[in-house]
Coordinates of C-alpha atoms in Angstrom, one line a residue:
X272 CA -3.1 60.1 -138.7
X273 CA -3.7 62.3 -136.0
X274 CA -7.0 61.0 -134.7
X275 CA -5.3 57.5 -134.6
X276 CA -2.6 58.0 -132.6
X277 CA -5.0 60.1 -130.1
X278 CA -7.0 56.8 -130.1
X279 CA -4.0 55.1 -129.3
X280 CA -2.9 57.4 -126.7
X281 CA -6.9 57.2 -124.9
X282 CA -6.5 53.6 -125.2
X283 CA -3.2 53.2 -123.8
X284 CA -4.1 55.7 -121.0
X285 CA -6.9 53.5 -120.3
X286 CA -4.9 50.5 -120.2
X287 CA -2.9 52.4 -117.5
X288 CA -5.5 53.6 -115.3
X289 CA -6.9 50.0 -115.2
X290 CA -3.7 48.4 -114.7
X291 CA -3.6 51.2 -111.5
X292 CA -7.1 50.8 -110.6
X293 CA -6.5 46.4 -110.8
X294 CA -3.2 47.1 -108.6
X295 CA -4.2 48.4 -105.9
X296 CA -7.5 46.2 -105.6
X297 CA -4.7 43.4 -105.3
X298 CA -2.4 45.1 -103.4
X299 CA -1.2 42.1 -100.9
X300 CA -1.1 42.9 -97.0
X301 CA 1.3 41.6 -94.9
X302 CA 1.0 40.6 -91.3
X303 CA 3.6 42.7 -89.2
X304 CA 4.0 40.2 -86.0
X305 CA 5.2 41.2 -82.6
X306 CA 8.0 39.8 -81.0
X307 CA 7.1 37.4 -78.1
X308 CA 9.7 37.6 -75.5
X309 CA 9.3 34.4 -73.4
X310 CA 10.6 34.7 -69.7
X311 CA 12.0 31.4 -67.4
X312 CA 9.9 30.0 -65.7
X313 CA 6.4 31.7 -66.6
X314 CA 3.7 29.2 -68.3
X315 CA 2.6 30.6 -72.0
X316 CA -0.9 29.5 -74.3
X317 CA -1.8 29.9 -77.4
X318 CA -1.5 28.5 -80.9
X319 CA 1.3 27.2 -83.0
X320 CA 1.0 28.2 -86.2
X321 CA 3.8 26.6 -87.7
X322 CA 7.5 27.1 -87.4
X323 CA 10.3 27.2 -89.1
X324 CA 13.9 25.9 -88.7
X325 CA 17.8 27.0 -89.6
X326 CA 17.2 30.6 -90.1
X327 CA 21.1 32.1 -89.8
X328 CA 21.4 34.5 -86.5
X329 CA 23.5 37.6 -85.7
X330 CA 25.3 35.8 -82.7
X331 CA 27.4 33.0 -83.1
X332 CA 28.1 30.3 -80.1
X333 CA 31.9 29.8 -79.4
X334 CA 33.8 27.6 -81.5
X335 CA 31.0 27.2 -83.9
X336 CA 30.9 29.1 -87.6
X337 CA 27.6 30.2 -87.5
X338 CA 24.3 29.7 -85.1
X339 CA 21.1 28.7 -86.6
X340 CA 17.6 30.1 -84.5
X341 CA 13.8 28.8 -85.3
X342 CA 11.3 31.4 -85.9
X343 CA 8.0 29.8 -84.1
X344 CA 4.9 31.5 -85.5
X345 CA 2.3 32.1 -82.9
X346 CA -1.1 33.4 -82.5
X347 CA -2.5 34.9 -79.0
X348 CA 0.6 33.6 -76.9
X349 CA 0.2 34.9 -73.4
X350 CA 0.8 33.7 -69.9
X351 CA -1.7 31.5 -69.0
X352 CA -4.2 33.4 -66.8
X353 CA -3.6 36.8 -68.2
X354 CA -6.5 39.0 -70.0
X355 CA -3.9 39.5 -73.2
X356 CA -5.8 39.6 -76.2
X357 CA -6.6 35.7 -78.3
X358 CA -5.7 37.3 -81.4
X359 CA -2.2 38.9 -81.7
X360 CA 0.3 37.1 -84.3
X361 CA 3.6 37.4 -82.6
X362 CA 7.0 35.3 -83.7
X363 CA 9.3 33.2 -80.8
X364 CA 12.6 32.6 -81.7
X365 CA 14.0 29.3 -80.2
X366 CA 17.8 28.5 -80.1
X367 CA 20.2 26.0 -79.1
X368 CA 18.4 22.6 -77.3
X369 CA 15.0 24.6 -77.0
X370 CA 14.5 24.5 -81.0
X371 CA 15.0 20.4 -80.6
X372 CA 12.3 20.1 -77.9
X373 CA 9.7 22.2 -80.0
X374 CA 10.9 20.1 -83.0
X375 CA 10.2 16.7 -80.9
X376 CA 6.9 17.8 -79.5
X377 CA 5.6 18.7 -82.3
X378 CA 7.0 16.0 -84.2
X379 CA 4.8 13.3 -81.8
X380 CA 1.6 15.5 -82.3
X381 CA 1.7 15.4 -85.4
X382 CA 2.4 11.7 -85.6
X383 CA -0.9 11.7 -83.1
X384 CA -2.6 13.4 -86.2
X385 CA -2.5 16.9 -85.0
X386 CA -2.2 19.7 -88.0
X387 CA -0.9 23.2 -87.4
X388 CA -2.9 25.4 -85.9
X389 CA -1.8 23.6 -82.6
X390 CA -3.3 24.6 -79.4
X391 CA -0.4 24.4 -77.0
X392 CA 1.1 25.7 -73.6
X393 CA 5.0 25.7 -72.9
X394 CA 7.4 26.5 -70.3
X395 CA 11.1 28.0 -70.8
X396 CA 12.9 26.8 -67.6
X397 CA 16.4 26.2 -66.4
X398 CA 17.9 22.1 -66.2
X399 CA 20.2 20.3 -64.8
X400 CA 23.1 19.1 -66.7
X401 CA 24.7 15.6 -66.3
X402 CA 27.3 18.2 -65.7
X403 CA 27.7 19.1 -62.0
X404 CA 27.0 22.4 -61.3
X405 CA 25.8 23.2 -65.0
X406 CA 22.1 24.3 -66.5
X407 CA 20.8 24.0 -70.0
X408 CA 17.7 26.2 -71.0
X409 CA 14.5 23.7 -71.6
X410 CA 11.4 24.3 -73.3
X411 CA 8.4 21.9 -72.2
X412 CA 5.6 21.8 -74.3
X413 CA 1.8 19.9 -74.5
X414 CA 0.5 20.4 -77.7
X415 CA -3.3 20.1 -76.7
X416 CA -4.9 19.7 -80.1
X417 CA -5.5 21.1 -83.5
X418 CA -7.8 24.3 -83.6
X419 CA -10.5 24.2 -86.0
X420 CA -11.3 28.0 -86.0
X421 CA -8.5 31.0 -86.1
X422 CA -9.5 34.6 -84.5
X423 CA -9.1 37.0 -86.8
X424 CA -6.0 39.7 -87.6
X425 CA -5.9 42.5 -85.2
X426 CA -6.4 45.5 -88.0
X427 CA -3.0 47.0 -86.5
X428 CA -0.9 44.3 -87.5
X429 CA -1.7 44.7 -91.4
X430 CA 0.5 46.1 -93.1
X431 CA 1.6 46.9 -97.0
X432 CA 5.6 47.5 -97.3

């Protein structure tokens, strides 16, 4: 009986280590994205990933319950003109009006036939109102095409938590 349940024990010992071994070969990576702070008036480039909508935020707009942000997903934003690297995931957030303007633009591209990835450049400036005297942020994008060819993860932004 005793050689059995050594047997037993090797076998579930073996079942273990390649449960371990088959675990970590698998291990998923996430991407860790920066977060790209986008300054009035300054024209941005790079590539919509994809974006999404009516994620709950910390600050709340007066008189309303709760204010809802859009996470836009972007690869190798930059100012257009700067030697910023092509390659860096990063994450705009959008509120208010400016998450409607991204929403419409990308909205007619894609009724033009263009998929995510979406080449585009954008602007964050200041309008005004049919209000005298009052300014609304506005976020003017051209969404250029679709890109047929992604640049690769920057190494640093891997991540396994």
């Amino acid at each position: 009986m005793a050689k059995k349940q050594t047997n037993v024990a090797s076998f579930l010992d073996e079942i273990a280590k390649m449960n371990d071994e088959k675990a970590e070969a698998t291990k998923p990576s996430y991407v860790e994205r920066d977060t790209f702070k986008v300054e009035h008036d300054v024209l941005y480039e790079g590539l919509v990933e994809g974006y999404t909508p009516g994620i709950e935020g910390n600050y709340t707009v007066e008189g309303q319950e709760r204010t809802l942000n859009t996470a836009v997903r972007l690869i190798g934003a930059r100012a257009v003109g700067s030697k910023d690297a092509a390659d860096r995931r990063s994450t705009m957030w959008l509120t208010g009006y400016t998450q409607e303007h991204l929403a419409t633009a990308v909205t007619a591209a894609q009724n033009d036939g263009i998929e995510f990835p979406m080449s585009a450049r954008w602007l964050l400036h200041k309008v005004e109102s049919g209000n005298e005297g009052r300014t609304y942020n506005r976020l003017s994008i051209i969404i250029d095409g679709t890109v047929a060819e992604i640049p690769a993860v920057p190494a640093d932004q891997f991540s396994d938590n």
